[in-house]
Short mmCIF file of C-alpha atoms in Angstrom, two decimals:
data_model
loop_
_atom_site.label_atom_id
_atom_site.label_comp_id
_atom_site.label_asym_id
_atom_site.label_seq_id
_atom_site.Cartn_x
_atom_site.Cartn_y
_atom_site.Cartn_z
CA UNK A 1102 86.58 176.98 26.66
CA UNK A 1103 87.20 177.52 30.38
CA UNK A 1104 88.87 175.50 33.12
CA UNK A 1105 86.56 172.89 34.57
CA UNK A 1106 86.74 170.20 37.21
CA UNK A 1107 84.86 166.93 37.65
CA UNK A 1108 84.32 165.71 41.21
CA UNK A 1109 82.38 162.71 42.49
CA UNK A 1110 80.45 162.72 45.79
CA UNK A 1111 80.83 161.19 48.33
CA UNK A 1112 84.45 160.52 49.27
CA UNK A 1113 85.83 160.07 52.79
CA UNK A 1114 89.55 160.45 53.49
CA UNK A 1115 91.61 159.18 56.41
CA UNK A 1116 92.16 162.79 57.52
CA UNK A 1117 91.97 166.35 56.23
CA UNK A 1118 95.61 166.14 55.12
CA UNK A 1119 95.55 162.59 53.77
CA UNK A 1120 94.96 161.29 50.25
CA UNK A 1121 94.11 157.83 51.58
CA UNK A 1122 90.48 157.06 50.75
CA UNK A 1123 88.57 155.26 53.49
CA UNK A 1124 85.25 155.09 51.63
CA UNK A 1125 83.82 155.99 48.25
CA UNK A 1126 80.06 155.99 47.62
CA UNK A 1127 79.42 157.64 44.25
CA UNK A 1128 76.02 159.33 44.03
CA UNK A 1129 76.57 162.67 42.26
CA UNK A 1130 78.97 163.82 39.54
CA UNK A 1131 79.67 167.54 39.94
CA UNK A 1132 81.12 169.46 36.97
CA UNK A 1133 82.30 172.98 37.84
CA UNK A 1134 83.17 175.55 35.16
CA UNK A 1135 85.33 178.48 36.29
CA UNK A 1136 85.06 182.10 35.07
CA UNK A 1137 81.50 181.50 33.90
CA UNK A 1138 78.67 183.82 34.88
CA UNK A 1139 75.74 182.26 33.07
CA UNK A 1140 74.57 178.86 31.91
CA UNK A 1141 71.54 177.64 29.99
CA UNK A 1142 69.12 176.31 32.55
CA UNK A 1143 66.25 175.07 30.42
CA UNK A 1144 64.91 171.58 30.05
CA UNK A 1145 67.55 168.87 30.17
CA UNK A 1146 66.71 165.51 28.68
CA UNK A 1147 68.20 162.36 30.19
CA UNK A 1148 67.77 159.16 28.14
CA UNK A 1149 66.14 156.23 29.86
CA UNK A 1150 69.26 154.07 29.56
CA UNK A 1151 71.56 156.74 30.98
CA UNK A 1152 73.85 156.27 33.97
CA UNK A 1153 72.19 159.43 35.36
CA UNK A 1154 68.66 160.00 36.65
CA UNK A 1155 68.55 163.71 37.40
CA UNK A 1156 70.41 166.97 36.79
CA UNK A 1157 70.78 170.23 38.70
CA UNK A 1158 72.27 173.39 37.14
CA UNK A 1159 73.24 176.52 39.10
CA UNK A 1160 75.73 179.38 39.42
CA UNK A 1161 77.92 180.32 42.35
CA UNK A 1162 81.02 182.29 43.31
CA UNK A 1163 83.95 180.54 44.99
CA UNK A 1164 87.04 182.47 46.14
CA UNK A 1165 85.94 185.37 43.98
CA UNK A 1166 85.66 183.22 40.84
CA UNK A 1167 82.24 183.02 39.14
CA UNK A 1168 81.31 179.41 38.44
CA UNK A 1169 78.59 177.40 36.79
CA UNK A 1170 77.88 173.94 38.16
CA UNK A 1171 76.18 170.88 36.70
CA UNK A 1172 75.31 168.14 39.17
CA UNK A 1173 74.32 164.77 37.72
CA UNK A 1174 72.71 162.17 39.98
CA UNK A 1175 73.99 158.66 39.32
CA UNK A 1176 71.46 155.91 38.67
CA UNK A 1177 73.64 153.35 40.42
CA UNK A 1178 76.51 153.46 42.88
CA UNK A 1179 79.13 153.03 40.17
CA UNK A 1180 81.54 155.43 38.51
CA UNK A 1181 84.57 154.53 36.37
CA UNK A 1182 85.82 157.95 35.28
CA UNK A 1183 85.06 160.43 32.48
CA UNK A 1184 86.37 161.30 29.04
CA UNK A 1185 86.39 164.93 27.87
CA UNK A 1186 86.98 166.19 24.35
CA UNK A 1187 86.43 169.44 22.45
CA UNK A 1188 84.98 169.50 18.97
CA UNK A 1189 85.43 173.12 17.98
CA UNK A 1190 83.86 175.02 20.85
CA UNK A 1191 81.66 172.12 21.90
CA UNK A 1192 82.75 170.14 24.95
CA UNK A 1193 81.73 166.48 24.98
CA UNK A 1194 81.85 164.56 28.24
CA UNK A 1195 81.50 160.79 28.10
CA UNK A 1196 80.57 158.49 31.00
CA UNK A 1197 80.18 154.71 30.91
CA UNK A 1198 76.97 153.09 32.02
CA UNK A 1199 77.74 150.62 34.84
CA UNK A 1200 78.11 146.90 34.23
CA UNK A 1201 77.40 144.26 36.85
CA UNK A 1202 80.03 141.71 35.80
CA UNK A 1203 83.03 141.31 33.52
CA UNK A 1204 80.59 140.77 30.67
CA UNK A 1205 80.83 143.99 28.68
CA UNK A 1206 83.66 145.52 30.75
CA UNK A 1207 86.49 147.29 28.89
CA UNK A 1208 89.89 146.69 30.49
CA UNK A 1209 93.43 147.71 29.54
CA UNK A 1210 96.36 145.66 30.87
CA UNK A 1211 99.88 147.08 31.01
CA UNK A 1212 102.72 144.60 31.38
CA UNK A 1213 105.16 146.71 33.40
CA UNK A 1214 108.66 147.47 32.11
CA UNK A 1215 109.92 145.24 29.25
CA UNK A 1216 110.14 147.82 26.48
CA UNK A 1217 113.33 148.92 24.79
CA UNK A 1218 114.91 152.18 25.89
CA UNK A 1219 114.48 154.56 22.95
CA UNK A 1220 116.47 153.29 19.95
CA UNK A 1221 119.40 151.86 21.91
CA UNK A 1222 117.94 148.36 21.89
CA UNK A 1223 118.56 148.05 25.64
CA UNK A 1224 115.64 146.39 27.37
CA UNK A 1225 114.09 147.71 30.58
CA UNK A 1226 114.07 144.52 32.67
CA UNK A 1227 112.50 146.04 35.76
CA UNK A 1228 113.69 144.47 39.00
CA UNK A 1229 116.07 141.51 38.99
CA UNK A 1230 115.37 138.73 41.46
CA UNK A 1231 117.00 135.56 42.68
CA UNK A 1232 118.10 132.93 40.17
CA UNK A 1233 118.19 135.59 37.44
CA UNK A 1234 114.45 136.25 37.56
CA UNK A 1235 113.57 139.25 35.39
CA UNK A 1236 110.54 141.24 36.50
CA UNK A 1237 109.56 142.34 32.99
CA UNK A 1238 109.23 138.74 31.80
CA UNK A 1239 107.20 137.70 34.85
CA UNK A 1240 104.97 140.74 34.34
CA UNK A 1241 104.37 139.67 30.75
CA UNK A 1242 103.48 136.09 31.74
CA UNK A 1243 100.92 137.22 34.30
CA UNK A 1244 99.53 139.98 32.08
CA UNK A 1245 99.01 137.56 29.19
CA UNK A 1246 97.31 134.98 31.42
CA UNK A 1247 95.09 137.70 32.91
CA UNK A 1248 94.04 138.86 29.44
CA UNK A 1249 92.97 135.35 28.49
CA UNK A 1250 91.10 134.83 31.77
CA UNK A 1251 89.22 138.12 31.50
CA UNK A 1252 88.26 137.46 27.89
CA UNK A 1253 86.96 134.02 28.84
CA UNK A 1254 84.56 135.82 31.22
CA UNK A 1255 83.25 138.19 28.57
CA UNK A 1256 85.46 141.26 29.06
CA UNK A 1257 86.87 143.26 26.18
CA UNK A 1258 90.60 143.49 26.83
CA UNK A 1259 93.48 145.46 25.32
CA UNK A 1260 96.93 144.21 26.37
CA UNK A 1261 99.22 147.13 25.61
CA UNK A 1262 102.09 146.11 23.31
CA UNK A 1263 104.56 147.25 25.95
CA UNK A 1264 106.81 144.16 26.04
CA UNK A 1265 109.75 144.06 23.62
CA UNK A 1266 108.78 147.27 21.85
CA UNK A 1267 110.21 150.77 21.46
CA UNK A 1268 106.85 152.49 21.06
CA UNK A 1269 105.58 152.37 24.64
CA UNK A 1270 108.68 152.88 26.77
CA UNK A 1271 107.33 156.05 28.38
CA UNK A 1272 104.75 155.56 31.11
CA UNK A 1273 102.84 158.53 29.70
CA UNK A 1274 102.80 156.94 26.27
CA UNK A 1275 101.18 153.87 27.83
CA UNK A 1276 98.56 156.00 29.54
CA UNK A 1277 97.87 157.92 26.33
CA UNK A 1278 97.43 154.65 24.42
CA UNK A 1279 94.94 153.50 27.06
CA UNK A 1280 93.01 156.79 26.95
CA UNK A 1281 92.69 156.47 23.17
CA UNK A 1282 91.07 153.05 23.67
CA UNK A 1283 88.73 154.41 26.38
CA UNK A 1284 88.66 151.61 28.96
CA UNK A 1285 86.71 151.47 32.21
CA UNK A 1286 89.70 150.00 34.06
CA UNK A 1287 93.50 150.00 33.69
CA UNK A 1288 95.60 147.29 35.34
CA UNK A 1289 99.39 147.65 35.54
CA UNK A 1290 101.14 144.35 36.34
CA UNK A 1291 104.37 144.39 38.39
CA UNK A 1292 106.51 142.44 40.85
CA UNK A 1293 108.22 143.92 43.87
CA UNK A 1294 111.86 143.89 45.01
CA UNK A 1295 113.99 144.88 47.97
CA UNK A 1296 117.60 145.98 47.92
CA UNK A 1297 118.04 145.46 51.66
CA UNK A 1298 116.04 142.36 52.55
CA UNK A 1299 115.82 138.80 51.27
CA UNK A 1300 112.83 138.04 53.49
CA UNK A 1301 110.43 140.82 52.44
CA UNK A 1302 107.09 139.41 51.38
CA UNK A 1303 103.64 140.55 50.41
CA UNK A 1304 101.06 141.58 47.84
CA UNK A 1305 100.12 145.25 47.51
CA UNK A 1306 97.93 147.17 45.08
CA UNK A 1307 98.15 150.91 44.44
CA UNK A 1308 95.45 153.39 43.45
CA UNK A 1309 95.18 157.17 43.11
CA UNK A 1310 91.69 158.43 42.26
CA UNK A 1311 88.83 157.64 44.68
CA UNK A 1312 86.89 155.51 42.20
CA UNK A 1313 89.81 153.06 42.10
CA UNK A 1314 90.03 152.37 45.83
CA UNK A 1315 87.52 149.51 45.93
CA UNK A 1316 89.09 147.99 42.84
CA UNK A 1317 92.51 148.04 44.53
CA UNK A 1318 91.12 146.57 47.74
CA UNK A 1319 89.16 143.79 46.04
CA UNK A 1320 92.04 142.74 43.79
CA UNK A 1321 94.57 142.80 46.63
CA UNK A 1322 92.41 140.70 48.94
CA UNK A 1323 91.54 138.22 46.18
CA UNK A 1324 95.18 137.66 45.24
CA UNK A 1325 96.12 137.27 48.89
CA UNK A 1326 93.42 134.62 49.43
CA UNK A 1327 94.62 132.65 46.41
CA UNK A 1328 98.24 133.02 47.47
CA UNK A 1329 97.54 131.36 50.81
CA UNK A 1330 96.24 128.25 49.03
CA UNK A 1331 99.37 127.80 46.92
CA UNK A 1332 102.22 125.50 47.89
CA UNK A 1333 104.55 127.32 50.32
CA UNK A 1334 102.08 130.20 50.38
CA UNK A 1335 101.20 129.97 54.07
CA UNK A 1336 103.63 132.81 54.84
CA UNK A 1337 101.95 135.18 52.42
CA UNK A 1338 101.53 138.77 53.58
CA UNK A 1339 98.72 141.15 52.63
CA UNK A 1340 100.41 144.57 52.48
CA UNK A 1341 97.09 146.12 51.50
CA UNK A 1342 95.83 148.69 49.03
CA UNK A 1343 97.62 152.04 49.11
CA UNK A 1344 97.40 155.54 47.69
CA UNK A 1345 100.10 156.36 45.15
CA UNK A 1346 101.23 159.03 42.73
CA UNK A 1347 102.34 156.59 40.04
CA UNK A 1348 101.97 157.95 36.52
CA UNK A 1349 99.74 155.05 35.49
CA UNK A 1350 97.36 155.39 38.45
CA UNK A 1351 96.72 159.13 38.69
CA UNK A 1352 94.64 159.44 35.54
CA UNK A 1353 91.03 160.64 35.81
CA UNK A 1354 89.55 159.01 32.71
CA UNK A 1355 89.25 155.51 34.18
CA UNK A 1356 89.78 153.41 37.29
CA UNK A 1357 93.44 152.41 37.54
CA UNK A 1358 95.53 150.15 39.75
CA UNK A 1359 99.12 148.94 39.89
CA UNK A 1360 99.60 145.42 41.26
CA UNK A 1361 102.77 144.22 42.99
CA UNK A 1362 102.30 140.45 43.07
CA UNK A 1363 105.18 139.83 45.48
CA UNK A 1364 108.94 140.06 45.99
CA UNK A 1365 111.11 138.32 43.40
CA UNK A 1366 114.15 139.13 45.56
CA UNK A 1367 112.89 136.84 48.33
CA UNK A 1368 113.80 133.19 47.51
CA UNK A 1369 110.64 131.55 48.87
CA UNK A 1370 108.31 134.12 47.34
CA UNK A 1371 110.20 134.08 44.05
CA UNK A 1372 109.70 130.33 43.75
CA UNK A 1373 105.94 130.80 44.15
CA UNK A 1374 105.74 133.73 41.74
CA UNK A 1375 107.73 131.98 39.00
CA UNK A 1376 106.05 128.58 39.36
CA UNK A 1377 104.29 128.09 36.02
CA UNK A 1378 101.53 126.13 37.76
CA UNK A 1379 100.57 129.29 39.67
CA UNK A 1380 100.28 131.71 36.75
CA UNK A 1381 96.69 130.73 35.97
CA UNK A 1382 95.75 130.87 39.65
CA UNK A 1383 97.07 134.43 39.90
CA UNK A 1384 95.10 135.32 36.76
CA UNK A 1385 91.89 133.86 38.16
CA UNK A 1386 92.33 135.62 41.51
CA UNK A 1387 92.96 138.97 39.82
CA UNK A 1388 89.93 138.48 37.59
CA UNK A 1389 87.84 137.60 40.66
CA UNK A 1390 88.80 140.92 42.22
CA UNK A 1391 87.83 142.79 39.06
CA UNK A 1392 84.55 140.88 38.86
CA UNK A 1393 83.72 141.83 42.45
CA UNK A 1394 84.42 145.48 41.65
CA UNK A 1395 81.98 145.56 38.75
CA UNK A 1396 79.37 143.50 40.62
CA UNK A 1397 79.24 146.12 43.38
CA UNK A 1398 77.15 148.44 41.18
CA UNK A 1399 73.64 148.68 42.58
#
C-alpha cells in the first residue's frame, strides 16, 4: 500500500497557473505508484470488451522518489473517472466502459440544499428569491423532473434523498453516498442569487476535474438554448462553464457538475424559473446536454 495517482492524458489548461481546462482528449490513463522500485512486467491480459486496448509498465525516478507506472491506452475517447478499493493488500481499480447515449448511463442527481440542519429540524432553504421563492424547493422540482426525463431515455438514475432529510445535510455525506452507488456522472442542481443586484441573469455550470469540462459545457449551452425559446427568455445570459472547488465537483471517481439554472433574486428570471410549464423544458435541455456528453465517445 503506497501513495498513487491517476492522471489522464491529454489535458490543456488556459495557462501554466490556471485550473481552467481548455481541452480534454482522453487517450491514456497513467497510474503512478510512489516509493516503488519494482513491478511485475510480465504478460498483461486485456479482455476484448475492455475500455483499454494496450498497457505499458515501467519504472522511473521523479524528484528522488522511485516510481512504478502503468499506462493504459483507452479504446475510445471517453473517461468518466475511476474507483479504487483495497481488499487486504490487493488494490482494485475500476473503470467504466464508455456508453454512446443515455442508455446504460449511471447518473446521480443531488437536489441542492433542502435538508434539515442536524437534529434541530431547521431546514436549509438555500437562497431566497423574490415572492418568497425558496431555492431548495425549486432545486427539488427540477431534480425530480430531470430524474424522470433521464430514466425515460434509458439511464439508471439515483436521486439522492437530500430534500427534507437529516441524513444528507453535509455535502461530503452526499458525495460519499454517490461514491457508494458508483455513478458515471453526478449532477448537483441549484439556483443562483445576488445580494446586490435585482437584474443579474444567467445560466452557469461548474466543473473541477478535466473529464467533467465537456459535460459542463454541453449542459450549459443546452440549457441556454432552451431558455431563449421560453416566454420572456430573450434576455437570457450564458455565463458559461467554469472551474470550481465546490465539494461536490472536485471528486475523482466520476464526472461531476453543479448547475446554476438562473437568478431567483431577479424578478423576470425568477418568473421563468418558477413557471411550472418550464420545468419539463429545463429537464429536457439538461438531459440533452448529458446525452451529447455520452455520445461524444468515439
